[in-house]
Coordinates of C-alpha atoms and ligand atoms in Angstrom, one line a residue:
X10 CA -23.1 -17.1 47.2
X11 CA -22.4 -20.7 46.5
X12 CA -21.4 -22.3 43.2
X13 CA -21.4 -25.3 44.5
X14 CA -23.9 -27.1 46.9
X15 CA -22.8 -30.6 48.4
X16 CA -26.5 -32.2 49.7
X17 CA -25.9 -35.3 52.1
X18 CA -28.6 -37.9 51.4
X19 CA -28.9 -39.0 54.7
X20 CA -31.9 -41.8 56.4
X21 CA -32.9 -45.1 57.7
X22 CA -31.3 -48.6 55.8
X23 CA -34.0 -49.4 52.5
X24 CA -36.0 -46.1 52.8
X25 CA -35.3 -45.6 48.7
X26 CA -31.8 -43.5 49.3
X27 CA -30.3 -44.6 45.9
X28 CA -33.3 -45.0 44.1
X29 CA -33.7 -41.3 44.9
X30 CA -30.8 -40.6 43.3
X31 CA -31.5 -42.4 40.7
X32 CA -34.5 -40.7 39.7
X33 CA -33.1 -37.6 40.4
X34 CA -30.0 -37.9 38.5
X35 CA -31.3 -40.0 35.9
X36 CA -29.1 -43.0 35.7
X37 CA -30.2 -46.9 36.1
X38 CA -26.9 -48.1 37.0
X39 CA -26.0 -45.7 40.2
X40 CA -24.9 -47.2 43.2
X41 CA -26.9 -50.9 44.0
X42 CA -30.1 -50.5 44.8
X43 CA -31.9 -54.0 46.8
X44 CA -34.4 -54.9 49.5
X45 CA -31.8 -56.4 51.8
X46 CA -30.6 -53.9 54.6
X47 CA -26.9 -52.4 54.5
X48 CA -26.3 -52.9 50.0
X49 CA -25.0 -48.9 50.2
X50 CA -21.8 -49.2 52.5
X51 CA -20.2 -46.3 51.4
X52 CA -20.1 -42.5 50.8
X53 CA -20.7 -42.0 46.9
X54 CA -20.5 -38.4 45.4
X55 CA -22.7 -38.3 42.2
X56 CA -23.7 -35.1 39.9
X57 CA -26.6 -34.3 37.8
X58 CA -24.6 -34.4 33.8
X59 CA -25.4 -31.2 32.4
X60 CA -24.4 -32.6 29.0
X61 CA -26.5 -34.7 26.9
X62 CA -24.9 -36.0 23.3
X63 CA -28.2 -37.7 22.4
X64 CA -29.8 -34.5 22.4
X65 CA -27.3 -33.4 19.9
X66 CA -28.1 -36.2 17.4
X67 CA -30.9 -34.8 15.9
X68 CA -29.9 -31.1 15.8
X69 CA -28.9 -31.3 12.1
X70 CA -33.0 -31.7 11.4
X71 CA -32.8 -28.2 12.9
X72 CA -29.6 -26.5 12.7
X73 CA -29.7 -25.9 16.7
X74 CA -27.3 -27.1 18.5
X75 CA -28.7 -27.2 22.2
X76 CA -26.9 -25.1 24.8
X77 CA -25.1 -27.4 26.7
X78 CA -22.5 -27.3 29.4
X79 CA -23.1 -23.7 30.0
X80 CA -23.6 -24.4 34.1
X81 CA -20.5 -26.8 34.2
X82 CA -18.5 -23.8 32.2
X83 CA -19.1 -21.8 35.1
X84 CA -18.0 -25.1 37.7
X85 CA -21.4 -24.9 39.3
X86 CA -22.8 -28.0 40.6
X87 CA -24.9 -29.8 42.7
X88 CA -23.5 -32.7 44.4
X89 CA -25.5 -35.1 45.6
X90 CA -24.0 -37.8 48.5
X91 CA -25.4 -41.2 48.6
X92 CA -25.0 -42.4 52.7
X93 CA -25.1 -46.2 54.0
X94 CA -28.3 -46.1 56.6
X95 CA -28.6 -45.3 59.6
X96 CA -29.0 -48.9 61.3
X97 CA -28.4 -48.6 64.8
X98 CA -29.7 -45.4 66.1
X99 CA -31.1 -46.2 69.5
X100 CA -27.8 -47.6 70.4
X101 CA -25.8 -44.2 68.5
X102 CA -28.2 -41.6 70.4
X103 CA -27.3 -43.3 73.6
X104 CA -23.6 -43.8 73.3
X105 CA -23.6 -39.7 72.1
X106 CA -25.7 -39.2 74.6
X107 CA -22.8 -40.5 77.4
X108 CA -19.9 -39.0 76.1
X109 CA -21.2 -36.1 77.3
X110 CA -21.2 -35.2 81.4
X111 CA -23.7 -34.4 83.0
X112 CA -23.5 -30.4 83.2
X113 CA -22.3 -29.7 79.7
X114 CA -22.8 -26.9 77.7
X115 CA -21.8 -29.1 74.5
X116 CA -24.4 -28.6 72.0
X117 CA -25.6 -30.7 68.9
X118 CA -22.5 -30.3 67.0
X119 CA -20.3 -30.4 69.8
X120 CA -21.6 -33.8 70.9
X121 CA -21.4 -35.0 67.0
X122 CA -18.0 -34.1 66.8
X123 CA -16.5 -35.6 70.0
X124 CA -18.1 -38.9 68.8
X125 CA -16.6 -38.7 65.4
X126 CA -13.3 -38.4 67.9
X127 CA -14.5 -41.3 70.0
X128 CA -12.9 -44.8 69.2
X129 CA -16.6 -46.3 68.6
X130 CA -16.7 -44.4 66.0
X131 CA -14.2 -46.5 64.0
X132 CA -15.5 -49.8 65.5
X133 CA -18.9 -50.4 66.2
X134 CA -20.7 -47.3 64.9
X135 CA -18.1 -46.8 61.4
X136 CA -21.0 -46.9 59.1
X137 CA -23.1 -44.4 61.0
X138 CA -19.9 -42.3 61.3
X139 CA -19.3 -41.9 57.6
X140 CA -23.1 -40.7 57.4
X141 CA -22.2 -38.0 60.2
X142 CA -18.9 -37.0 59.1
X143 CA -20.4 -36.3 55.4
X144 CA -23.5 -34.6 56.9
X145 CA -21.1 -32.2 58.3
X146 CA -19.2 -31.4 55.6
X147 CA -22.5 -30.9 53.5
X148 CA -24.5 -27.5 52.8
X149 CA -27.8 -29.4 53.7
X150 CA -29.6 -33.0 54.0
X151 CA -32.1 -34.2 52.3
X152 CA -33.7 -36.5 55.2
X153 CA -35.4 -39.7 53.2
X154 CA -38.8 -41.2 54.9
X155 CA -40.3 -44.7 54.3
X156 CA -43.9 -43.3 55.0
X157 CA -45.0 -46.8 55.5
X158 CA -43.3 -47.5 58.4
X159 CA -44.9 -46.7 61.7
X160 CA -42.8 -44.1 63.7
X161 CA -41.1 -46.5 66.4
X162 CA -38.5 -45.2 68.8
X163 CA -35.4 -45.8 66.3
X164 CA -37.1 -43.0 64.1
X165 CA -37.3 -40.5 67.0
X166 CA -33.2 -40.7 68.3
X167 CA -32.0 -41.1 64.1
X168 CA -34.1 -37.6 63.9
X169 CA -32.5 -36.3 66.6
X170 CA -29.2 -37.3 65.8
X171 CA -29.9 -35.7 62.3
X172 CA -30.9 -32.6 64.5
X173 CA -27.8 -32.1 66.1
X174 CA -26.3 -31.3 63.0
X175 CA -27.9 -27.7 62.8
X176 CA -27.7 -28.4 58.5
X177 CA -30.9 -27.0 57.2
X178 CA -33.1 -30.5 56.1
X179 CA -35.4 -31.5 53.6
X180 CA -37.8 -34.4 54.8
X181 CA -38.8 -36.5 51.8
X182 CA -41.4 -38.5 52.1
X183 CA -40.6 -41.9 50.1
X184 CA -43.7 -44.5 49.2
X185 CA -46.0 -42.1 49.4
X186 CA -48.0 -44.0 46.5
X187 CA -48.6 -47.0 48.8
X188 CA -51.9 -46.6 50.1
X189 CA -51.3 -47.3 53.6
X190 CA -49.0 -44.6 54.9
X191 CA -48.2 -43.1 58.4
X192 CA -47.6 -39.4 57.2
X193 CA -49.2 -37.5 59.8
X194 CA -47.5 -39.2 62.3
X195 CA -44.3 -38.5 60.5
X196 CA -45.3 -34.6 59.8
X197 CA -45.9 -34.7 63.8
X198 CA -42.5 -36.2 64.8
X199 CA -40.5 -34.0 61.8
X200 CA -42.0 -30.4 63.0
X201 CA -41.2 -31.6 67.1
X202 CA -37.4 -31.3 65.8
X203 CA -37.5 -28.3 64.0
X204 CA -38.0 -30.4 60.5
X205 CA -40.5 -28.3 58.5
X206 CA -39.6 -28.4 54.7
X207 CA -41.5 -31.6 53.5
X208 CA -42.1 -32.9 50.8
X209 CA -44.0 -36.3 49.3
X210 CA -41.6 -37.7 47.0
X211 CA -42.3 -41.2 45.7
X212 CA -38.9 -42.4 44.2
X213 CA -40.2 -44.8 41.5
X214 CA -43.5 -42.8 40.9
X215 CA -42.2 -39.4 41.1
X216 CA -44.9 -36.4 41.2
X217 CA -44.6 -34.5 37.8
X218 CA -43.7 -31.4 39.5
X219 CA -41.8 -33.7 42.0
X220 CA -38.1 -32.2 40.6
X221 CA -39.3 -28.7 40.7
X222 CA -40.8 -29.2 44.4
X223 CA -38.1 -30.3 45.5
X224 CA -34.9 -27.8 44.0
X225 CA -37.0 -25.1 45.4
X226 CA -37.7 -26.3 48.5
X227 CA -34.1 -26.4 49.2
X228 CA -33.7 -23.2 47.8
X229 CA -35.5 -21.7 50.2
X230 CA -33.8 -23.3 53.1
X231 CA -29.9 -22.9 51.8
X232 CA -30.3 -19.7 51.2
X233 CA -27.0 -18.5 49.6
X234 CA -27.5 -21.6 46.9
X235 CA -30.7 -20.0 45.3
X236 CA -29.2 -18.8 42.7
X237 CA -27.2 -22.3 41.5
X238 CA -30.5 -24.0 42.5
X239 CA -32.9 -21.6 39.9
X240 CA -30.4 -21.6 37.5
X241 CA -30.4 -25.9 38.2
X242 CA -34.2 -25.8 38.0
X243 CA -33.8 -24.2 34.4
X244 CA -31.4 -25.9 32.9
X245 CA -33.3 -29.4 33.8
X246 CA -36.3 -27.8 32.8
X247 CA -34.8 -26.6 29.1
X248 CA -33.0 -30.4 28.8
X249 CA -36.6 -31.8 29.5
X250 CA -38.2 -29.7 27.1
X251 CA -34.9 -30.2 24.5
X252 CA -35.7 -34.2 25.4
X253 CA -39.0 -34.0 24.1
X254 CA -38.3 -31.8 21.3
X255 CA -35.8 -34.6 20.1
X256 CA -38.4 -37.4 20.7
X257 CA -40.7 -36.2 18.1
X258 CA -37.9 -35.2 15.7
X259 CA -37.3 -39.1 16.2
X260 CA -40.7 -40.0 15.6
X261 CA -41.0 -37.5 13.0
X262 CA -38.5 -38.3 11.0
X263 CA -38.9 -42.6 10.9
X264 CA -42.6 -41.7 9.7
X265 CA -41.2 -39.8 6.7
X266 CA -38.2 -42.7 6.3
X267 CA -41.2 -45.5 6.0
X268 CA -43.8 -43.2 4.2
X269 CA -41.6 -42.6 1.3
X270 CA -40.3 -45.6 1.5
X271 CA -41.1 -47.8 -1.8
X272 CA -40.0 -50.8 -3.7
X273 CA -40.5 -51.5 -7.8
X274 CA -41.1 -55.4 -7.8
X275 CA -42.1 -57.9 -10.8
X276 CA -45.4 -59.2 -10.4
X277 CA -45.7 -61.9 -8.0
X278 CA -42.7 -61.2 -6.0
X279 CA -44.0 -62.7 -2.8
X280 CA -40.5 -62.5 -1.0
X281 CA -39.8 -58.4 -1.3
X282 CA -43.1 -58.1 0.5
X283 CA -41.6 -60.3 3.1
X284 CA -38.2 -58.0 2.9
X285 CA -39.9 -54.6 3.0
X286 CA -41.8 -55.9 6.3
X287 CA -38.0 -56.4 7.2
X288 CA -36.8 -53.5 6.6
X289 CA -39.6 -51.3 7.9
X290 CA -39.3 -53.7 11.5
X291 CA -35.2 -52.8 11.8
X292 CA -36.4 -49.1 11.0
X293 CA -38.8 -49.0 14.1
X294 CA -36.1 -50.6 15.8
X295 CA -33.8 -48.1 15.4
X296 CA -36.6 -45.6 16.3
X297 CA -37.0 -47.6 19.7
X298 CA -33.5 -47.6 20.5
X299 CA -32.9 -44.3 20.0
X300 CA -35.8 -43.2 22.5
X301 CA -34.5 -45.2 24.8
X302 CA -31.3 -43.8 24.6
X303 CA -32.5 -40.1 24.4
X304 CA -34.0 -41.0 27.6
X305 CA -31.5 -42.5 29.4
X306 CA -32.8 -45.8 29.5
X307 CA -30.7 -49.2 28.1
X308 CA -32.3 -51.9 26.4
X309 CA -31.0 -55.0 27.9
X310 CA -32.7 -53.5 31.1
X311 CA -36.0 -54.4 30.6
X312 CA -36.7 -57.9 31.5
X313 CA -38.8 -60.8 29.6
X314 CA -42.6 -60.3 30.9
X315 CA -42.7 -56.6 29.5
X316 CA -44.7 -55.0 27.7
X317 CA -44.3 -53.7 25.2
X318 CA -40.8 -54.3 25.3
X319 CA -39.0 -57.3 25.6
X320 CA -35.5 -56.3 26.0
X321 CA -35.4 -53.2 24.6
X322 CA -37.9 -54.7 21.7
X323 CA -41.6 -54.5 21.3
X324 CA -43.3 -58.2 21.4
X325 CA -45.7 -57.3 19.1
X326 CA -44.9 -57.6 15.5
X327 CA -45.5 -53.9 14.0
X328 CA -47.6 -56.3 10.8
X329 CA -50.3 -57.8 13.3
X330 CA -53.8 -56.9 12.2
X331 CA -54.9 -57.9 15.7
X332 CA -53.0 -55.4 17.7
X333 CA -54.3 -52.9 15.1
X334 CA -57.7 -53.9 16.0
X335 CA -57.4 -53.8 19.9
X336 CA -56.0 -50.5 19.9
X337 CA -58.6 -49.2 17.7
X338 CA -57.6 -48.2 14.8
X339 CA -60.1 -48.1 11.9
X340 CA -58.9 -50.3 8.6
X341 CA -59.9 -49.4 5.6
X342 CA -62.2 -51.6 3.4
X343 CA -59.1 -52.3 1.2
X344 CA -56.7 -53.4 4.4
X345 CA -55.9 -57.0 4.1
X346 CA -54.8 -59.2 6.9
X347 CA -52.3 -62.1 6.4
X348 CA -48.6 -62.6 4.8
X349 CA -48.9 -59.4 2.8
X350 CA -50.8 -57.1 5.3
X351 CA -49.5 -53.3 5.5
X352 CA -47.3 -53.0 2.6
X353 CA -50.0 -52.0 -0.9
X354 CA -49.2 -52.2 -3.9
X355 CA -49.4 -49.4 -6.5
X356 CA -48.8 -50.2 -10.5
X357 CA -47.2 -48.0 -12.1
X358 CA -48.8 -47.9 -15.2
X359 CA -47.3 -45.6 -18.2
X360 CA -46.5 -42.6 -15.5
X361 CA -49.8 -42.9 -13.8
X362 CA -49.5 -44.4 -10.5
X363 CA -53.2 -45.2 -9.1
X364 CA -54.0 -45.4 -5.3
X365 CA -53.1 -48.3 -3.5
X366 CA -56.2 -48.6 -1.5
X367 CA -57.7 -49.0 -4.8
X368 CA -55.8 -52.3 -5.7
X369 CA -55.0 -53.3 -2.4
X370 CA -56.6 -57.0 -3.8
X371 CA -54.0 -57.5 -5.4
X372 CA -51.7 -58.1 -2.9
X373 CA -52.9 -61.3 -2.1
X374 CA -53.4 -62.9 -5.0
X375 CA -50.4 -61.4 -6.6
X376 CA -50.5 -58.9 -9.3
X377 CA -51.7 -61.2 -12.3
X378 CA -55.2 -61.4 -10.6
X379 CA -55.1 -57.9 -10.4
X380 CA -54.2 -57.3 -13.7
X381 CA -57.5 -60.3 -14.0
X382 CA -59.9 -57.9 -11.8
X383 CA -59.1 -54.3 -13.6
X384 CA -59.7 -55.5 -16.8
X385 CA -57.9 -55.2 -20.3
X386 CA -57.7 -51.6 -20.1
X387 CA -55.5 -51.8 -17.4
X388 CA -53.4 -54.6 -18.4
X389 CA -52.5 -52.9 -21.5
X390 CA -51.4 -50.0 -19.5
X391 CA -48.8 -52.5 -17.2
X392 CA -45.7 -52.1 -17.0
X393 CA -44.8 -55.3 -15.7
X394 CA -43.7 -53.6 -12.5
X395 CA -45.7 -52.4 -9.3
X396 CA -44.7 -50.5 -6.6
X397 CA -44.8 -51.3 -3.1
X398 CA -45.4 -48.8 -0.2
X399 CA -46.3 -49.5 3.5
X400 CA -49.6 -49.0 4.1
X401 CA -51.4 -45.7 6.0
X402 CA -52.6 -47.7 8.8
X403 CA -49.4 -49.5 9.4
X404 CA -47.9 -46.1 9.6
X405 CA -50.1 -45.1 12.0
X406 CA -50.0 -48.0 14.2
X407 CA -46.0 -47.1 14.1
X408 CA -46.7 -43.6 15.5
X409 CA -49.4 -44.7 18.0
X410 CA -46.6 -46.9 19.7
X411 CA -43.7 -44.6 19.3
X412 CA -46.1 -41.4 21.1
X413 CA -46.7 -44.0 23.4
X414 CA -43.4 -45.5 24.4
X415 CA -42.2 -41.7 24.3
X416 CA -44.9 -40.9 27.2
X417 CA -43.4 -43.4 29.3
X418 CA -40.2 -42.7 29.3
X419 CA -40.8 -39.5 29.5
X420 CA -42.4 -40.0 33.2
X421 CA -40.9 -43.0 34.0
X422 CA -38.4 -43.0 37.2
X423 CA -34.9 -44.1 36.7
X424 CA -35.1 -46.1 40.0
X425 CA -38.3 -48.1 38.5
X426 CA -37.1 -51.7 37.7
X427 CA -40.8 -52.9 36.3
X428 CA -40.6 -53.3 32.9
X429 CA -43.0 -50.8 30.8
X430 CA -46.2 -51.8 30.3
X431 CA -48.9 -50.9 27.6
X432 CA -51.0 -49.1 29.6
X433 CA -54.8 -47.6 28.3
X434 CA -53.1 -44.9 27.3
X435 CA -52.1 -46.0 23.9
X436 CA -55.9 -46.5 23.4
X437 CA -56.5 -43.3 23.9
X438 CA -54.6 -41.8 21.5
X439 CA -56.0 -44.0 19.1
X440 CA -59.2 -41.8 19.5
X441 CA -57.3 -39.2 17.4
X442 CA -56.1 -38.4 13.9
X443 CA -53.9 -41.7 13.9
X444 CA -56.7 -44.1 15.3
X445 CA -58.5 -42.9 12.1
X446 CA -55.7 -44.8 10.3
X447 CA -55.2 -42.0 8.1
X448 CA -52.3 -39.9 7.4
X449 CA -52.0 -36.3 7.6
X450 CA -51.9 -34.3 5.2
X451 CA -48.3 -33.0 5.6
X452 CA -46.9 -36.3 6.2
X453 CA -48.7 -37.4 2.8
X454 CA -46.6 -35.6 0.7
X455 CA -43.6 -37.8 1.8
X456 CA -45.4 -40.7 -0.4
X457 CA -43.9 -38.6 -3.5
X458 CA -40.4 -38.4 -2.6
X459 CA -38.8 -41.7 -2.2
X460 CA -35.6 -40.0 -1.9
X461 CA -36.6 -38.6 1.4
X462 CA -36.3 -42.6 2.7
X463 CA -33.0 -43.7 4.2
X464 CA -34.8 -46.6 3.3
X465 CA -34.7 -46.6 -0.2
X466 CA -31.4 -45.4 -2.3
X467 CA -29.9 -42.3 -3.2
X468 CA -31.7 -40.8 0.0
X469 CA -31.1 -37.1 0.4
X470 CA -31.2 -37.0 4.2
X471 CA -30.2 -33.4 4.1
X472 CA -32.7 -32.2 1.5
X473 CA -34.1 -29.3 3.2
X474 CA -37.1 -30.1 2.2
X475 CA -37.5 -33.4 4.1
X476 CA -35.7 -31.5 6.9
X477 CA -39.0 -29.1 6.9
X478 CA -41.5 -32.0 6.3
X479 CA -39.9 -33.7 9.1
X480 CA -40.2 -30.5 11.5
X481 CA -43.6 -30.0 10.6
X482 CA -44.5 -33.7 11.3
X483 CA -43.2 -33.7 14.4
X484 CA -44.5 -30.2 15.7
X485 CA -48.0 -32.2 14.9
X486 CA -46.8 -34.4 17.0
X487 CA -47.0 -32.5 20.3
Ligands
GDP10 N1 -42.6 -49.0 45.6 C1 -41.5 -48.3 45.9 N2 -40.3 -48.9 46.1 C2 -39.3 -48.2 46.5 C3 -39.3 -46.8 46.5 N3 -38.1 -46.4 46.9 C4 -37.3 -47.5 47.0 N4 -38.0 -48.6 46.8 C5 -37.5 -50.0 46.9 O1 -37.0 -50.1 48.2 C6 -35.8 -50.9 48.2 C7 -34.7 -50.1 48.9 O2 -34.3 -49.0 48.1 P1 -32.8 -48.4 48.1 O3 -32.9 -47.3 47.2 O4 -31.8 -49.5 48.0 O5 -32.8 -47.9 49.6 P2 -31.6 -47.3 50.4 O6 -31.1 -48.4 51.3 O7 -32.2 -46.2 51.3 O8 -30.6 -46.7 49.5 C8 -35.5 -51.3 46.7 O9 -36.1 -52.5 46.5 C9 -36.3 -50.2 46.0 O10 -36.7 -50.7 44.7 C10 -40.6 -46.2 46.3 O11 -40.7 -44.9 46.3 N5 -41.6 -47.0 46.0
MG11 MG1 -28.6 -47.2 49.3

């Protein structure tokens, strides 16, 4: 039984080797991926990390500390080997095919290894011989295919050179989301050789059960590996769901920071408006950075045009009645557009705090034309102080964009340099409870506790209280 499995990733120069990898092993920054021929020129061992510290931020909302490591305890592995191409193969096939006389016996490995020995193999076939060498010290290959690319005689000898190997291989058909693809051609050519575990694998638009597809597949072919691969398959599959659970805790718990968040203000203090907006802005920041880093994903990454993040930042302010409006979400009669939009503005009054939907008015005028519009009886009853809160549909504008971003890095390839883009999705969303611009029930109660807000001070981010609130919230979320 093997504990560890070394996989050669083995194919044709700018068929999507490394951004394979990439996907596969989640990182942005392996290895140098580019359009120009020949950018991988060496062998480069890379690992799956089993361990994932961002998960473990948020475990103090829950008190469970995900299981980590517990494949790595046990040293196994999968390694994965990044090759340069395979440039020259016409050229390789026939200089194998010459070493060998006439009337030999030598077979596919025999003819591999007396090349390896050969002096072209450290002269003008070196880069092909580091891809053979490793091949042959691997478990299996996993054979990448650019499906767009007609299959010309270079394709037929690199297969055959691969075939001489006798390692059990995995075809993976890359750009298989173009629309014009050669495939059956490629199926024909792959089963001719012996090739018959394929898969479609689109490196930058992975299939959701792309992972899964393809752990199995080579657990059926590597045989004494099923057992690391299953075990593998699981432990990506519990980090994913761990992942998402984390995302909504996230989500969860920046709702029920800028719910209960609140400011007591003089009359007329235009400016703490203009600071709460502030305040609420760096707190969806911090939101967004942490999602990105949950996921693996670094800020400076994503370049200007995107949407909706420009470098790691969305480009549309969180207080922009417009973006409320072409996403869908219903404002209230009360909701105000301008300087003060999405923070209201409750008095509190003697003890009695009325509903800010109520006297939303008053936030542009100030509050001494409220205090004009409700009439004596009221202004006998103020304080001289209101209290400002953000406002439900600003709220739920915030979670509409957070579910949103969360969905795309959830299925978002590692080897895809586009920046992320709003898609329709976000719209649809807005169809439910959020787009209604009201906020649920649970979440409401956070309006009462302004010490649940790291926002405000004296926050009690360990009352278990808020812990629960914030565990509810986000199980809604799902
Ligand atoms: N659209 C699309 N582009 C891809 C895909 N895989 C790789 N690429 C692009 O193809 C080019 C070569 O990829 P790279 O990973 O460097 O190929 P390698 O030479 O085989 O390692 C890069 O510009 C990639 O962004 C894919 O599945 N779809
Ligand atoms: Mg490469």
């Amino acid at each position: 039984m093997l504990t560890r499995l070394h996989l050669a990733v083995v194919g044709h120069t700018n068929v999507g080797k490394t951004s394979l990898l990439r996907t596969l092993i989640r990182d942005s920054h392996f290895g140098e991926v580019s359009d120009k021929p020949g950018t991988t020129r060496h062998v480069e061992a890379i690992t799956l990390p089993l361990s994932d510290n961002a998960l473990l931020d948020k475990s103090f909302l829950t008190g469970k500390i995900p299981r980590n490591h517990y494949l790595a305890a046990d040293n196994e592995e999968i390694l994965f080997y990044d090759t340069p191409g395979l440039e020259d193969s016409v050229a390789l096939y026939d200089y194998i095919n010459h070493l060998i006389p006439a009337n030999s016996k030598a077979d596919g490995i025999d003819k591999l290894t007396l090349f390896l020995q050969s002096p072209e193999a450290e002269i003008n076939f070196s880069q092909e011989a580091k891809v053979i060498r490793q091949l042959l010290k691997s478990d299996a290959a996993i054979y990448v295919i650019d499906v767009r690319e007609p299959v010309l005689a270079k394709y037929h000898d690199e297969v055959a050179i691969l075939a001489n190997s006798d390692k059990p291989i995995l075809a993976v058909l890359n750009f298989t989301s173009t629309s014009q693809t050669n495939e059956k051609e490629w199926k024909r050519l792959l089963s001719r050789v012996g090739i018959h575990a394929i898969i479609r694998f689109d490196a930058i638009f992975p299939p959701l059960d792309g992972e899964e597809r393809l752990y199995q597949s080579l657990a059926l072919l590597v045989e004494p590996a099923k057992l690391l691969l299953t075990k593998w398959l699981a432990k990506i599959t519990e980090m994913r769901n761990a992942r998402d659970q984390a995302a909504n805790l996230i989500i969860a718990e920046t709702l029920v920071d800028i719910t209960a968040y609140e400011e007591r203000v003089k009359p007329d203090d235009k400016q703490a408006i203009v600071d709460m907006q502030n305040q609420v802005r760096r707190r969806e920041q911090k939101a967004v950075d942490e999602l990105l880093r949950l996921y693996q994903f670094d800020s400076a990454q994503e370049d200007e045009g995107s949407l909706p993040l420009v470098k790691g930042r969305y480009n549309t302010d969180l207080f922009n009645t417009e973006a409320l409006k072409m996403i869908g979400i219903h404002l209230s009669k009360g909701f105000l557009s301008g300087a003060t939009i999405g923070i209201g503005i409750d008095l509190a009054v003697g003890g009695v705090t009325l509903g800010s939907a109520a006297l939303l008015g008053a936030a542009a005028g100030g509050l001494a034309q409220t205090a004009k519009q409700y009439g004596a009886k009221l202004r006998s009853w103020f304080s001289g102080y209101g209290k400002l809160s953000v406002d439900d549909e600003i709220i739920c504008f915030l979670v509409l964009r957070l579910i949103h971003l969360k969905e795309s890095l959830n299925h978002r390839s590692h080897a895809n340099n586009d920046p992320i883009r709003l898609s329709t999705e976000i719209a649809k969303q807005a169809k439910n409870q959020w787009g209604k611009g009201v906020l649920p029930k649970r979440l409401k109660v956070a309006r009462n506790h302004s010490h649940w807000s790291t926002l405000n001070k004296g926050t009690k981010k360990h009352d278990e209280k808020r812990k629960s609130i914030i565990r509810q919230v986000a199980q809604q979320l799902c």
